[in-house]
Amino acid sequence: MTPATRSAADISLNGLTIRPGENVQTRLVISRLPSGTVIDIPVHVYRSTVPGPTVLLLAGMHGDEVNGIETIRRLIRRGLLQPLKGTIIAIPILNIYGFLNFSREVPDGKDVNRSFPGNPRGSLASRVAHRFMREIMPLIDYGIDFHTGGAARSNMPQIRCILHEDEETDGLAAAFGAPFTLHASLRPGSLREAAMQEGRRIIVYETGESLRLDETGIELAIAGTFRVLHHLGMVAQAAPSEHAQVVCVRSTWLRARYAGLFRSLVQNGAYLEKGQVYGTISDPYGEASVRLESPVTGYIIGLNYMPVVNQGDALVHVGRTDAAPSRTDLAPPFEEKPTRPQEAEADDSELYEDELH
Protein backbone atom coordinates (compact mmCIF):
# COMPACT_ATOMS: atom_id res chain seq x y z
CA MET A 1 0.00 0.00 0.00
CA THR A 2 1.38 3.42 -0.99
CA PRO A 3 1.46 6.41 1.39
CA ALA A 4 -1.39 8.06 -0.50
CA THR A 5 -3.70 5.04 -0.49
CA ARG A 6 -2.85 4.24 3.13
CA SER A 7 -3.72 7.75 4.32
CA ALA A 8 -6.93 7.89 2.24
CA ALA A 9 -8.38 4.92 4.12
CA ASP A 10 -9.52 4.45 7.69
CA ILE A 11 -6.70 3.33 9.98
CA SER A 12 -6.96 0.97 12.90
CA LEU A 13 -5.00 1.77 16.06
CA ASN A 14 -5.40 0.28 19.51
CA GLY A 15 -8.82 -1.12 18.59
CA LEU A 16 -10.05 2.25 17.28
CA THR A 17 -11.02 3.17 13.73
CA ILE A 18 -9.65 6.62 12.87
CA ARG A 19 -11.09 8.21 9.74
CA PRO A 20 -9.61 10.94 7.54
CA GLY A 21 -10.15 14.36 9.09
CA GLU A 22 -10.26 13.07 12.67
CA ASN A 23 -7.96 13.99 15.57
CA VAL A 24 -7.75 11.26 18.19
CA GLN A 25 -5.78 10.57 21.34
CA THR A 26 -5.52 6.97 22.48
CA ARG A 27 -3.40 5.10 25.04
CA LEU A 28 -1.49 1.90 24.39
CA VAL A 29 -1.51 -0.16 27.58
CA ILE A 30 1.90 -1.77 28.03
CA SER A 31 1.87 -3.34 31.49
CA ARG A 32 1.43 -2.57 35.18
CA LEU A 33 3.78 -1.50 37.92
CA PRO A 34 4.16 -3.87 40.88
CA SER A 35 1.71 -1.57 42.69
CA GLY A 36 -0.93 -2.35 40.07
CA THR A 37 -0.71 1.06 38.40
CA VAL A 38 -1.35 0.79 34.67
CA ILE A 39 1.45 1.97 32.41
CA ASP A 40 0.19 3.23 29.07
CA ILE A 41 1.58 5.31 26.21
CA PRO A 42 -0.44 8.31 24.96
CA VAL A 43 -0.59 8.49 21.16
CA HIS A 44 -1.91 11.56 19.31
CA VAL A 45 -3.22 11.11 15.75
CA TYR A 46 -3.96 14.07 13.44
CA ARG A 47 -5.53 13.24 10.07
CA SER A 48 -6.27 15.37 7.05
CA THR A 49 -9.09 14.58 4.65
CA VAL A 50 -6.56 14.85 1.81
CA PRO A 51 -4.44 11.75 1.11
CA GLY A 52 -0.74 11.99 1.85
CA PRO A 53 2.12 10.42 3.82
CA THR A 54 2.01 9.42 7.48
CA VAL A 55 4.76 10.92 9.63
CA LEU A 56 5.74 9.76 13.10
CA LEU A 57 7.08 12.18 15.71
CA LEU A 58 8.55 10.11 18.54
CA ALA A 59 10.34 11.05 21.76
CA GLY A 60 11.14 9.54 25.13
CA MET A 61 12.63 6.32 23.79
CA HIS A 62 15.05 6.89 26.66
CA GLY A 63 13.10 8.24 29.61
CA ASP A 64 15.72 10.74 30.76
CA GLU A 65 15.97 12.46 27.36
CA VAL A 66 13.54 15.31 27.91
CA ASN A 67 14.31 17.65 24.99
CA GLY A 68 12.36 15.60 22.48
CA ILE A 69 9.52 15.20 24.94
CA GLU A 70 9.30 18.97 25.33
CA THR A 71 9.54 19.45 21.56
CA ILE A 72 6.50 17.29 20.84
CA ARG A 73 4.64 18.71 23.86
CA ARG A 74 5.00 22.23 22.46
CA LEU A 75 3.88 21.14 19.00
CA ILE A 76 0.77 19.57 20.50
CA ARG A 77 0.05 22.41 22.93
CA ARG A 78 0.42 25.09 20.25
CA GLY A 79 -1.95 23.23 17.92
CA LEU A 80 0.69 22.98 15.21
CA LEU A 81 0.09 19.40 14.11
CA GLN A 82 -2.80 19.88 11.69
CA PRO A 83 -1.62 18.48 8.33
CA LEU A 84 -2.92 19.79 5.03
CA LYS A 85 -2.63 16.25 3.75
CA GLY A 86 -1.75 12.88 5.20
CA THR A 87 -1.44 11.96 8.88
CA ILE A 88 0.79 12.89 11.81
CA ILE A 89 1.25 10.45 14.70
CA ALA A 90 2.86 12.06 17.75
CA ILE A 91 4.16 10.06 20.72
CA PRO A 92 5.77 12.36 23.33
CA ILE A 93 6.98 9.51 25.60
CA LEU A 94 7.55 5.93 24.51
CA ASN A 95 9.45 4.74 27.59
CA ILE A 96 7.07 5.72 30.40
CA TYR A 97 9.04 3.59 32.87
CA GLY A 98 12.27 5.45 32.24
CA PHE A 99 10.49 8.80 32.38
CA LEU A 100 9.07 8.05 35.82
CA ASN A 101 12.45 6.88 37.10
CA PHE A 102 14.69 9.51 35.39
CA SER A 103 16.31 6.61 33.58
CA ARG A 104 17.46 5.71 30.10
CA GLU A 105 16.25 2.12 30.47
CA VAL A 106 13.15 0.27 31.60
CA PRO A 107 13.18 -1.36 35.09
CA ASP A 108 14.84 -4.56 33.84
CA GLY A 109 17.88 -2.51 32.81
CA LYS A 110 17.39 -3.04 29.07
CA ASP A 111 17.41 -0.38 26.38
CA VAL A 112 14.22 -0.18 24.33
CA ASN A 113 16.28 1.10 21.41
CA ARG A 114 18.25 -2.15 21.34
CA SER A 115 15.15 -4.35 21.62
CA PHE A 116 13.39 -3.99 18.24
CA PRO A 117 11.48 -5.66 16.70
CA GLY A 118 10.61 -7.00 20.12
CA ASN A 119 8.82 -10.05 21.46
CA PRO A 120 5.42 -10.22 23.20
CA ARG A 121 6.86 -12.77 25.65
CA GLY A 122 10.28 -11.19 26.02
CA SER A 123 11.75 -8.67 28.43
CA LEU A 124 9.87 -5.51 29.32
CA ALA A 125 11.88 -3.48 26.80
CA SER A 126 11.18 -6.12 24.16
CA ARG A 127 7.45 -5.97 24.91
CA VAL A 128 7.39 -2.19 24.51
CA ALA A 129 9.20 -2.54 21.17
CA HIS A 130 6.84 -5.28 20.02
CA ARG A 131 3.73 -3.26 20.83
CA PHE A 132 5.14 -0.34 18.85
CA MET A 133 5.94 -2.58 15.88
CA ARG A 134 2.45 -4.08 15.94
CA GLU A 135 0.43 -0.90 16.39
CA ILE A 136 2.47 2.02 15.01
CA MET A 137 5.05 0.84 12.49
CA PRO A 138 2.54 -0.48 9.90
CA LEU A 139 0.90 2.97 9.77
CA ILE A 140 3.90 5.23 9.08
CA ASP A 141 5.98 6.19 6.07
CA TYR A 142 8.49 8.58 7.62
CA GLY A 143 9.55 9.51 11.12
CA ILE A 144 11.67 11.78 13.32
CA ASP A 145 13.02 10.13 16.46
CA PHE A 146 14.09 12.75 19.03
CA HIS A 147 17.05 12.00 21.32
CA THR A 148 19.51 13.67 23.70
CA GLY A 149 23.10 13.03 24.77
CA GLY A 150 23.51 10.46 27.54
CA ALA A 151 24.75 11.04 31.09
CA ALA A 152 26.62 14.39 31.29
CA ARG A 153 27.42 14.42 27.57
CA SER A 154 25.79 17.22 25.59
CA ASN A 155 25.16 16.93 21.87
CA MET A 156 25.11 19.79 19.40
CA PRO A 157 21.81 19.90 17.48
CA GLN A 158 22.29 17.27 14.80
CA ILE A 159 20.51 14.85 12.50
CA ARG A 160 21.74 11.27 12.34
CA CYS A 161 20.89 8.96 9.46
CA ILE A 162 22.42 6.84 6.73
CA LEU A 163 23.61 9.30 4.09
CA HIS A 164 24.05 8.94 0.33
CA GLU A 165 22.29 5.58 0.06
CA ASP A 166 18.64 6.62 -0.20
CA GLU A 167 17.38 9.82 -1.83
CA GLU A 168 14.33 10.12 0.40
CA THR A 169 16.39 9.88 3.59
CA ASP A 170 18.88 12.41 2.24
CA GLY A 171 15.95 14.68 1.41
CA LEU A 172 14.51 14.46 4.93
CA ALA A 173 17.88 15.27 6.51
CA ALA A 174 18.49 18.21 4.19
CA ALA A 175 14.98 19.53 4.74
CA PHE A 176 15.35 19.42 8.54
CA GLY A 177 18.33 21.73 8.23
CA ALA A 178 20.10 20.98 11.53
CA PRO A 179 23.47 22.66 12.14
CA PHE A 180 25.11 19.22 11.78
CA THR A 181 24.13 16.10 9.86
CA LEU A 182 26.02 12.93 10.76
CA HIS A 183 26.22 9.72 8.78
CA ALA A 184 25.19 7.08 11.32
CA SER A 185 25.25 3.35 10.66
CA LEU A 186 22.33 1.24 11.83
CA ARG A 187 22.59 -0.35 15.26
CA PRO A 188 21.26 -3.88 15.80
CA GLY A 189 17.93 -3.81 17.61
CA SER A 190 17.38 -0.10 17.02
CA LEU A 191 14.18 1.54 15.82
CA ARG A 192 15.96 2.83 12.71
CA GLU A 193 17.07 -0.67 11.77
CA ALA A 194 13.58 -2.11 12.31
CA ALA A 195 12.03 0.72 10.28
CA MET A 196 14.51 0.22 7.43
CA GLN A 197 13.64 -3.47 7.27
CA GLU A 198 9.96 -2.50 6.97
CA GLY A 199 10.64 0.02 4.22
CA ARG A 200 10.10 3.06 6.47
CA ARG A 201 12.51 5.97 6.75
CA ILE A 202 13.36 7.48 10.12
CA ILE A 203 15.89 10.17 10.92
CA VAL A 204 17.19 10.87 14.44
CA TYR A 205 17.52 14.34 15.94
CA GLU A 206 19.92 14.85 18.85
CA THR A 207 20.36 17.88 21.08
CA GLY A 208 21.57 18.73 24.59
CA GLU A 209 22.04 16.38 27.53
CA SER A 210 19.75 14.17 29.56
CA LEU A 211 17.52 15.61 32.30
CA ARG A 212 18.15 19.19 31.12
CA LEU A 213 16.14 21.31 28.70
CA ASP A 214 18.12 22.78 25.82
CA GLU A 215 16.00 25.75 24.71
CA THR A 216 17.96 26.44 21.54
CA GLY A 217 17.91 22.79 20.53
CA ILE A 218 14.17 22.51 21.20
CA GLU A 219 13.30 25.51 19.03
CA LEU A 220 15.59 24.18 16.28
CA ALA A 221 13.76 20.86 16.55
CA ILE A 222 10.37 22.51 16.11
CA ALA A 223 11.57 24.53 13.13
CA GLY A 224 13.27 21.49 11.57
CA THR A 225 10.15 19.37 12.01
CA PHE A 226 8.13 21.98 10.16
CA ARG A 227 10.64 22.01 7.33
CA VAL A 228 10.33 18.23 7.00
CA LEU A 229 6.53 18.49 6.97
CA HIS A 230 6.76 21.24 4.36
CA HIS A 231 9.15 19.10 2.32
CA LEU A 232 6.47 16.39 2.32
CA GLY A 233 3.72 18.86 1.39
CA MET A 234 1.95 18.54 4.74
CA VAL A 235 2.19 22.19 5.86
CA ALA A 236 1.91 25.35 3.77
CA GLN A 237 5.13 27.05 4.81
CA ALA A 238 8.20 26.72 7.01
CA ALA A 239 10.99 29.13 7.90
CA PRO A 240 14.30 28.35 6.17
CA SER A 241 17.22 27.25 8.30
CA GLU A 242 19.36 30.12 9.55
CA HIS A 243 22.39 27.91 10.20
CA ALA A 244 25.11 26.65 7.93
CA GLN A 245 24.70 22.89 7.60
CA VAL A 246 27.81 20.80 8.13
CA VAL A 247 27.72 17.20 6.89
CA CYS A 248 29.95 14.79 8.82
CA VAL A 249 30.61 11.50 7.06
CA ARG A 250 31.99 9.86 10.22
CA SER A 251 32.84 10.65 13.81
CA THR A 252 35.36 9.86 16.54
CA TRP A 253 35.17 10.03 20.32
CA LEU A 254 38.30 11.26 22.08
CA ARG A 255 38.63 9.32 25.32
CA ALA A 256 40.49 9.85 28.57
CA ARG A 257 43.86 8.11 28.89
CA TYR A 258 43.99 9.03 32.58
CA ALA A 259 41.55 9.36 35.47
CA GLY A 260 41.16 12.69 37.23
CA LEU A 261 39.51 16.08 36.84
CA PHE A 262 38.68 16.95 33.22
CA ARG A 263 38.64 20.60 32.20
CA SER A 264 37.50 21.36 28.67
CA LEU A 265 39.20 24.17 26.74
CA VAL A 266 36.78 23.99 23.78
CA GLN A 267 33.10 24.57 23.19
CA ASN A 268 30.42 22.47 21.55
CA GLY A 269 30.15 23.25 17.86
CA ALA A 270 33.70 24.60 17.54
CA TYR A 271 36.16 23.49 14.88
CA LEU A 272 38.99 21.37 16.30
CA GLU A 273 42.36 21.14 14.60
CA LYS A 274 44.64 18.12 14.76
CA GLY A 275 47.19 18.77 17.48
CA GLN A 276 45.04 21.39 19.20
CA VAL A 277 44.87 21.20 23.00
CA TYR A 278 41.21 20.60 23.82
CA GLY A 279 41.45 20.10 27.57
CA THR A 280 43.40 18.91 30.57
CA ILE A 281 43.12 16.08 33.06
CA SER A 282 44.56 16.74 36.51
CA ASP A 283 44.83 14.67 39.64
CA PRO A 284 42.72 16.11 42.48
CA TYR A 285 45.74 16.66 44.77
CA GLY A 286 47.62 19.19 42.66
CA GLU A 287 50.51 16.89 41.83
CA ALA A 288 50.08 16.35 38.08
CA SER A 289 48.23 17.69 35.04
CA VAL A 290 48.16 16.39 31.45
CA ARG A 291 47.31 18.42 28.36
CA LEU A 292 45.05 16.66 25.84
CA GLU A 293 45.87 17.11 22.15
CA SER A 294 43.44 16.09 19.44
CA PRO A 295 44.72 13.44 17.01
CA VAL A 296 42.01 14.36 14.47
CA THR A 297 40.46 17.38 12.78
CA GLY A 298 36.73 18.05 12.78
CA TYR A 299 33.79 19.74 14.44
CA ILE A 300 32.91 19.20 18.10
CA ILE A 301 29.40 17.74 18.04
CA GLY A 302 29.37 16.31 21.57
CA LEU A 303 31.09 17.30 24.81
CA ASN A 304 31.38 15.67 28.23
CA TYR A 305 30.55 18.13 31.03
CA MET A 306 31.33 15.69 33.84
CA PRO A 307 34.53 16.99 35.51
CA VAL A 308 35.41 13.68 37.22
CA VAL A 309 36.48 11.11 34.64
CA ASN A 310 37.89 7.60 34.62
CA GLN A 311 40.24 6.06 32.10
CA GLY A 312 38.35 5.40 28.89
CA ASP A 313 35.56 7.91 29.50
CA ALA A 314 34.30 9.69 26.39
CA LEU A 315 35.34 13.35 26.45
CA VAL A 316 34.82 14.99 23.06
CA HIS A 317 32.84 13.77 20.05
CA VAL A 318 34.37 14.96 16.79
CA GLY A 319 32.34 14.98 13.59
CA ARG A 320 34.62 14.58 10.60
CA THR A 321 34.15 15.73 7.03
CA ASP A 322 37.06 13.69 5.64
CA ALA A 323 35.96 10.40 4.11
CA ALA A 324 39.23 8.47 4.31
CA PRO A 325 39.28 5.99 7.24
CA SER A 326 42.15 6.01 9.71
CA ARG A 327 43.48 3.81 12.50
CA THR A 328 41.31 5.62 15.05
CA ASP A 329 38.15 4.37 13.34
CA LEU A 330 38.99 0.69 13.74
CA ALA A 331 38.06 0.37 17.44
CA PRO A 332 34.67 -1.06 18.56
CA PRO A 333 31.72 1.38 18.56
CA PHE A 334 31.07 3.38 21.73
CA GLU A 335 27.98 2.41 23.73
CA GLU A 336 26.62 4.88 26.30
CA LYS A 337 25.66 1.89 28.42
CA PRO A 338 27.41 -1.29 27.24
CA THR A 339 25.17 -4.34 27.14
CA ARG A 340 28.02 -6.78 27.65
CA PRO A 341 31.45 -6.68 29.32
CA GLN A 342 34.09 -4.89 27.30
CA GLU A 343 37.39 -6.55 26.44
CA ALA A 344 40.69 -5.09 27.56
CA GLU A 345 41.72 -2.09 25.47
CA ALA A 346 45.08 -1.23 23.94
CA ASP A 347 46.85 1.90 25.15
CA ASP A 348 45.96 3.87 22.04
CA SER A 349 42.28 2.87 21.79
CA GLU A 350 40.73 5.84 23.54
CA LEU A 351 39.23 6.86 20.19
CA TYR A 352 35.85 5.35 19.44
CA GLU A 353 32.92 6.14 17.25
CA ASP A 354 29.88 7.39 19.11
CA GLU A 355 26.88 5.24 19.88
CA LEU A 356 24.46 6.22 17.17
CA HIS A 357 20.79 5.88 17.96
mmCIF file of N, CA and C in Angstrom, residues 222-281:
data_model
loop_
_atom_site.group_PDB
_atom_site.id
_atom_site.type_symbol
_atom_site.label_atom_id
_atom_site.label_comp_id
_atom_site.label_asym_id
_atom_site.label_seq_id
_atom_site.Cartn_x
_atom_site.Cartn_y
_atom_site.Cartn_z
ATOM 1 N N ILE A 222 11.703 22.138 16.586
ATOM 2 C CA ILE A 222 10.366 22.514 16.106
ATOM 3 C C ILE A 222 10.449 23.058 14.687
ATOM 4 N N ALA A 223 11.419 23.961 14.460
ATOM 5 C CA ALA A 223 11.575 24.534 13.126
ATOM 6 C C ALA A 223 11.951 23.465 12.098
ATOM 7 N N GLY A 224 12.864 22.552 12.484
ATOM 8 C CA GLY A 224 13.271 21.494 11.574
ATOM 9 C C GLY A 224 12.140 20.535 11.251
ATOM 10 N N THR A 225 11.313 20.233 12.252
ATOM 11 C CA THR A 225 10.154 19.367 12.014
ATOM 12 C C THR A 225 9.218 19.990 10.999
ATOM 13 N N PHE A 226 8.988 21.300 11.114
ATOM 14 C CA PHE A 226 8.127 21.981 10.158
ATOM 15 C C PHE A 226 8.715 21.962 8.752
ATOM 16 N N ARG A 227 10.034 22.075 8.661
ATOM 17 C CA ARG A 227 10.644 22.013 7.334
ATOM 18 C C ARG A 227 10.482 20.635 6.711
ATOM 19 N N VAL A 228 10.561 19.584 7.524
ATOM 20 C CA VAL A 228 10.329 18.233 7.004
ATOM 21 C C VAL A 228 8.881 18.086 6.545
ATOM 22 N N LEU A 229 7.941 18.571 7.353
ATOM 23 C CA LEU A 229 6.528 18.487 6.974
ATOM 24 C C LEU A 229 6.254 19.297 5.703
ATOM 25 N N HIS A 230 6.909 20.437 5.578
ATOM 26 C CA HIS A 230 6.756 21.245 4.360
ATOM 27 C C HIS A 230 7.367 20.524 3.159
ATOM 28 N N HIS A 231 8.498 19.886 3.372
ATOM 29 C CA HIS A 231 9.149 19.096 2.322
ATOM 30 C C HIS A 231 8.220 18.004 1.808
ATOM 31 N N LEU A 232 7.395 17.454 2.689
ATOM 32 C CA LEU A 232 6.470 16.385 2.322
ATOM 33 C C LEU A 232 5.108 16.928 1.885
ATOM 34 N N GLY A 233 4.974 18.249 1.829
ATOM 35 C CA GLY A 233 3.722 18.857 1.386
ATOM 36 C C GLY A 233 2.613 18.844 2.416
ATOM 37 N N MET A 234 2.962 18.697 3.699
ATOM 38 C CA MET A 234 1.954 18.540 4.742
ATOM 39 C C MET A 234 1.639 19.841 5.477
ATOM 40 N N VAL A 235 2.480 20.864 5.334
ATOM 41 C CA VAL A 235 2.188 22.193 5.859
ATOM 42 C C VAL A 235 2.483 23.202 4.760
ATOM 43 N N ALA A 236 1.840 24.380 4.864
ATOM 44 C CA ALA A 236 1.906 25.354 3.773
ATOM 45 C C ALA A 236 3.243 26.049 3.692
ATOM 46 N N GLN A 237 3.868 26.308 4.831
ATOM 47 C CA GLN A 237 5.126 27.048 4.811
ATOM 48 C C GLN A 237 5.974 26.683 6.015
ATOM 49 N N ALA A 238 7.263 26.961 5.921
ATOM 50 C CA ALA A 238 8.204 26.722 7.014
ATOM 51 C C ALA A 238 9.365 27.677 6.836
ATOM 52 N N ALA A 239 9.879 28.189 7.943
ATOM 53 C CA ALA A 239 10.992 29.130 7.896
ATOM 54 C C ALA A 239 12.256 28.406 7.464
ATOM 55 N N PRO A 240 13.040 28.998 6.577
ATOM 56 C CA PRO A 240 14.300 28.355 6.169
ATOM 57 C C PRO A 240 15.285 28.313 7.325
ATOM 58 N N SER A 241 16.204 27.369 7.261
ATOM 59 C CA SER A 241 17.220 27.248 8.297
ATOM 60 C C SER A 241 18.142 28.454 8.260
ATOM 61 N N GLU A 242 18.477 28.969 9.443
ATOM 62 C CA GLU A 242 19.361 30.125 9.549
ATOM 63 C C GLU A 242 20.803 29.710 9.818
ATOM 64 N N HIS A 243 21.062 28.398 9.864
ATOM 65 C CA HIS A 243 22.390 27.911 10.202
ATOM 66 C C HIS A 243 23.050 27.272 8.986
ATOM 67 N N ALA A 244 24.355 27.422 8.911
ATOM 68 C CA ALA A 244 25.105 26.647 7.932
ATOM 69 C C ALA A 244 25.026 25.175 8.318
ATOM 70 N N GLN A 245 24.851 24.318 7.329
ATOM 71 C CA GLN A 245 24.699 22.892 7.599
ATOM 72 C C GLN A 245 25.998 22.165 7.266
ATOM 73 N N VAL A 246 26.571 21.545 8.288
ATOM 74 C CA VAL A 246 27.814 20.802 8.133
ATOM 75 C C VAL A 246 27.489 19.309 8.072
ATOM 76 N N VAL A 247 27.950 18.638 7.044
ATOM 77 C CA VAL A 247 27.724 17.203 6.892
ATOM 78 C C VAL A 247 28.987 16.467 7.319
ATOM 79 N N CYS A 248 28.836 15.591 8.310
ATOM 80 C CA CYS A 248 29.954 14.788 8.821
ATOM 81 C C CYS A 248 29.767 13.352 8.354
ATOM 82 N N VAL A 249 30.733 12.847 7.611
ATOM 83 C CA VAL A 249 30.606 11.503 7.057
ATOM 84 C C VAL A 249 30.994 10.423 8.059
ATOM 85 N N ARG A 250 31.646 10.796 9.146
ATOM 86 C CA ARG A 250 31.985 9.858 10.216
ATOM 87 C C ARG A 250 32.336 10.661 11.452
ATOM 88 N N SER A 251 32.561 9.953 12.551
ATOM 89 C CA SER A 251 32.842 10.654 13.807
ATOM 90 C C SER A 251 33.769 9.823 14.684
ATOM 91 N N THR A 252 34.407 10.489 15.618
ATOM 92 C CA THR A 252 35.355 9.857 16.537
ATOM 93 C C THR A 252 35.170 10.438 17.930
ATOM 94 N N TRP A 253 35.154 9.580 18.922
ATOM 95 C CA TRP A 253 35.172 10.034 20.324
ATOM 96 C C TRP A 253 36.613 10.073 20.807
ATOM 97 N N LEU A 254 37.004 11.173 21.410
ATOM 98 C CA LEU A 254 38.296 11.263 22.081
ATOM 99 C C LEU A 254 38.080 10.857 23.529
ATOM 100 N N ARG A 255 38.846 9.886 23.989
ATOM 101 C CA ARG A 255 38.632 9.315 25.320
ATOM 102 C C ARG A 255 39.788 9.627 26.261
ATOM 103 N N ALA A 256 39.504 9.516 27.537
ATOM 104 C CA ALA A 256 40.489 9.846 28.572
ATOM 105 C C ALA A 256 41.513 8.721 28.714
ATOM 106 N N ARG A 257 42.789 9.074 28.610
ATOM 107 C CA ARG A 257 43.855 8.110 28.894
ATOM 108 C C ARG A 257 44.073 7.970 30.394
ATOM 109 N N TYR A 258 43.723 9.011 31.146
ATOM 110 C CA TYR A 258 43.994 9.026 32.578
ATOM 111 C C TYR A 258 42.720 9.396 33.334
ATOM 112 N N ALA A 259 42.645 8.957 34.591
ATOM 113 C CA ALA A 259 41.548 9.364 35.467
ATOM 114 C C ALA A 259 41.912 10.671 36.158
ATOM 115 N N GLY A 260 40.897 11.434 36.534
ATOM 116 C CA GLY A 260 41.158 12.685 37.228
ATOM 117 C C GLY A 260 40.073 13.703 36.978
ATOM 118 N N LEU A 261 40.446 14.986 37.055
ATOM 119 C CA LEU A 261 39.513 16.085 36.839
ATOM 120 C C LEU A 261 39.701 16.615 35.420
ATOM 121 N N PHE A 262 38.627 16.512 34.614
ATOM 122 C CA PHE A 262 38.676 16.951 33.221
ATOM 123 C C PHE A 262 38.202 18.397 33.121
ATOM 124 N N ARG A 263 39.012 19.221 32.461
ATOM 125 C CA ARG A 263 38.636 20.600 32.201
ATOM 126 C C ARG A 263 38.703 20.821 30.704
ATOM 127 N N SER A 264 37.561 21.138 30.105
ATOM 128 C CA SER A 264 37.496 21.356 28.670
ATOM 129 C C SER A 264 37.969 22.763 28.332
ATOM 130 N N LEU A 265 38.740 22.880 27.244
ATOM 131 C CA LEU A 265 39.196 24.173 26.743
ATOM 132 C C LEU A 265 38.536 24.518 25.413
ATOM 133 N N VAL A 266 37.497 23.763 25.041
ATOM 134 C CA VAL A 266 36.784 23.986 23.782
ATOM 135 C C VAL A 266 35.287 24.037 24.062
ATOM 136 N N GLN A 267 34.544 24.466 23.073
ATOM 137 C CA GLN A 267 33.097 24.565 23.194
ATOM 138 C C GLN A 267 32.424 23.693 22.157
ATOM 139 N N ASN A 268 31.216 23.247 22.493
ATOM 140 C CA ASN A 268 30.420 22.475 21.554
ATOM 141 C C ASN A 268 30.197 23.277 20.274
ATOM 142 N N GLY A 269 30.358 22.620 19.149
ATOM 143 C CA GLY A 269 30.150 23.254 17.864
ATOM 144 C C GLY A 269 31.400 23.857 17.257
ATOM 145 N N ALA A 270 32.477 23.966 18.039
ATOM 146 C CA ALA A 270 33.700 24.598 17.541
ATOM 147 C C ALA A 270 34.451 23.662 16.593
ATOM 148 N N TYR A 271 35.314 24.259 15.785
ATOM 149 C CA TYR A 271 36.163 23.488 14.884
ATOM 150 C C TYR A 271 37.445 23.134 15.618
ATOM 151 N N LEU A 272 37.829 21.871 15.566
ATOM 152 C CA LEU A 272 38.985 21.366 16.300
ATOM 153 C C LEU A 272 40.062 20.935 15.315
ATOM 154 N N GLU A 273 41.244 21.492 15.466
ATOM 155 C CA GLU A 273 42.364 21.141 14.598
ATOM 156 C C GLU A 273 43.157 19.969 15.177
ATOM 157 N N LYS A 274 43.733 19.169 14.302
ATOM 158 C CA LYS A 274 44.635 18.116 14.757
ATOM 159 C C LYS A 274 45.815 18.750 15.491
ATOM 160 N N GLY A 275 46.116 18.235 16.668
ATOM 161 C CA GLY A 275 47.195 18.767 17.485
ATOM 162 C C GLY A 275 46.751 19.860 18.444
ATOM 163 N N GLN A 276 45.531 20.343 18.316
ATOM 164 C CA GLN A 276 45.038 21.392 19.203
ATOM 165 C C GLN A 276 44.788 20.837 20.604
ATOM 166 N N VAL A 277 45.137 21.592 21.620
ATOM 167 C CA VAL A 277 44.868 21.196 23.004
ATOM 168 C C VAL A 277 43.395 21.482 23.296
ATOM 169 N N TYR A 278 42.646 20.433 23.597
ATOM 170 C CA TYR A 278 41.206 20.599 23.817
ATOM 171 C C TYR A 278 40.812 20.509 25.288
ATOM 172 N N GLY A 279 41.769 20.176 26.160
ATOM 173 C CA GLY A 279 41.446 20.098 27.575
ATOM 174 C C GLY A 279 42.621 19.590 28.380
ATOM 175 N N THR A 280 42.390 19.463 29.671
ATOM 176 C CA THR A 280 43.397 18.911 30.568
ATOM 177 C C THR A 280 42.746 17.917 31.508
ATOM 178 N N ILE A 281 43.548 16.975 31.974
ATOM 179 C CA ILE A 281 43.124 16.080 33.055
ATOM 180 C C ILE A 281 44.152 16.202 34.172
#
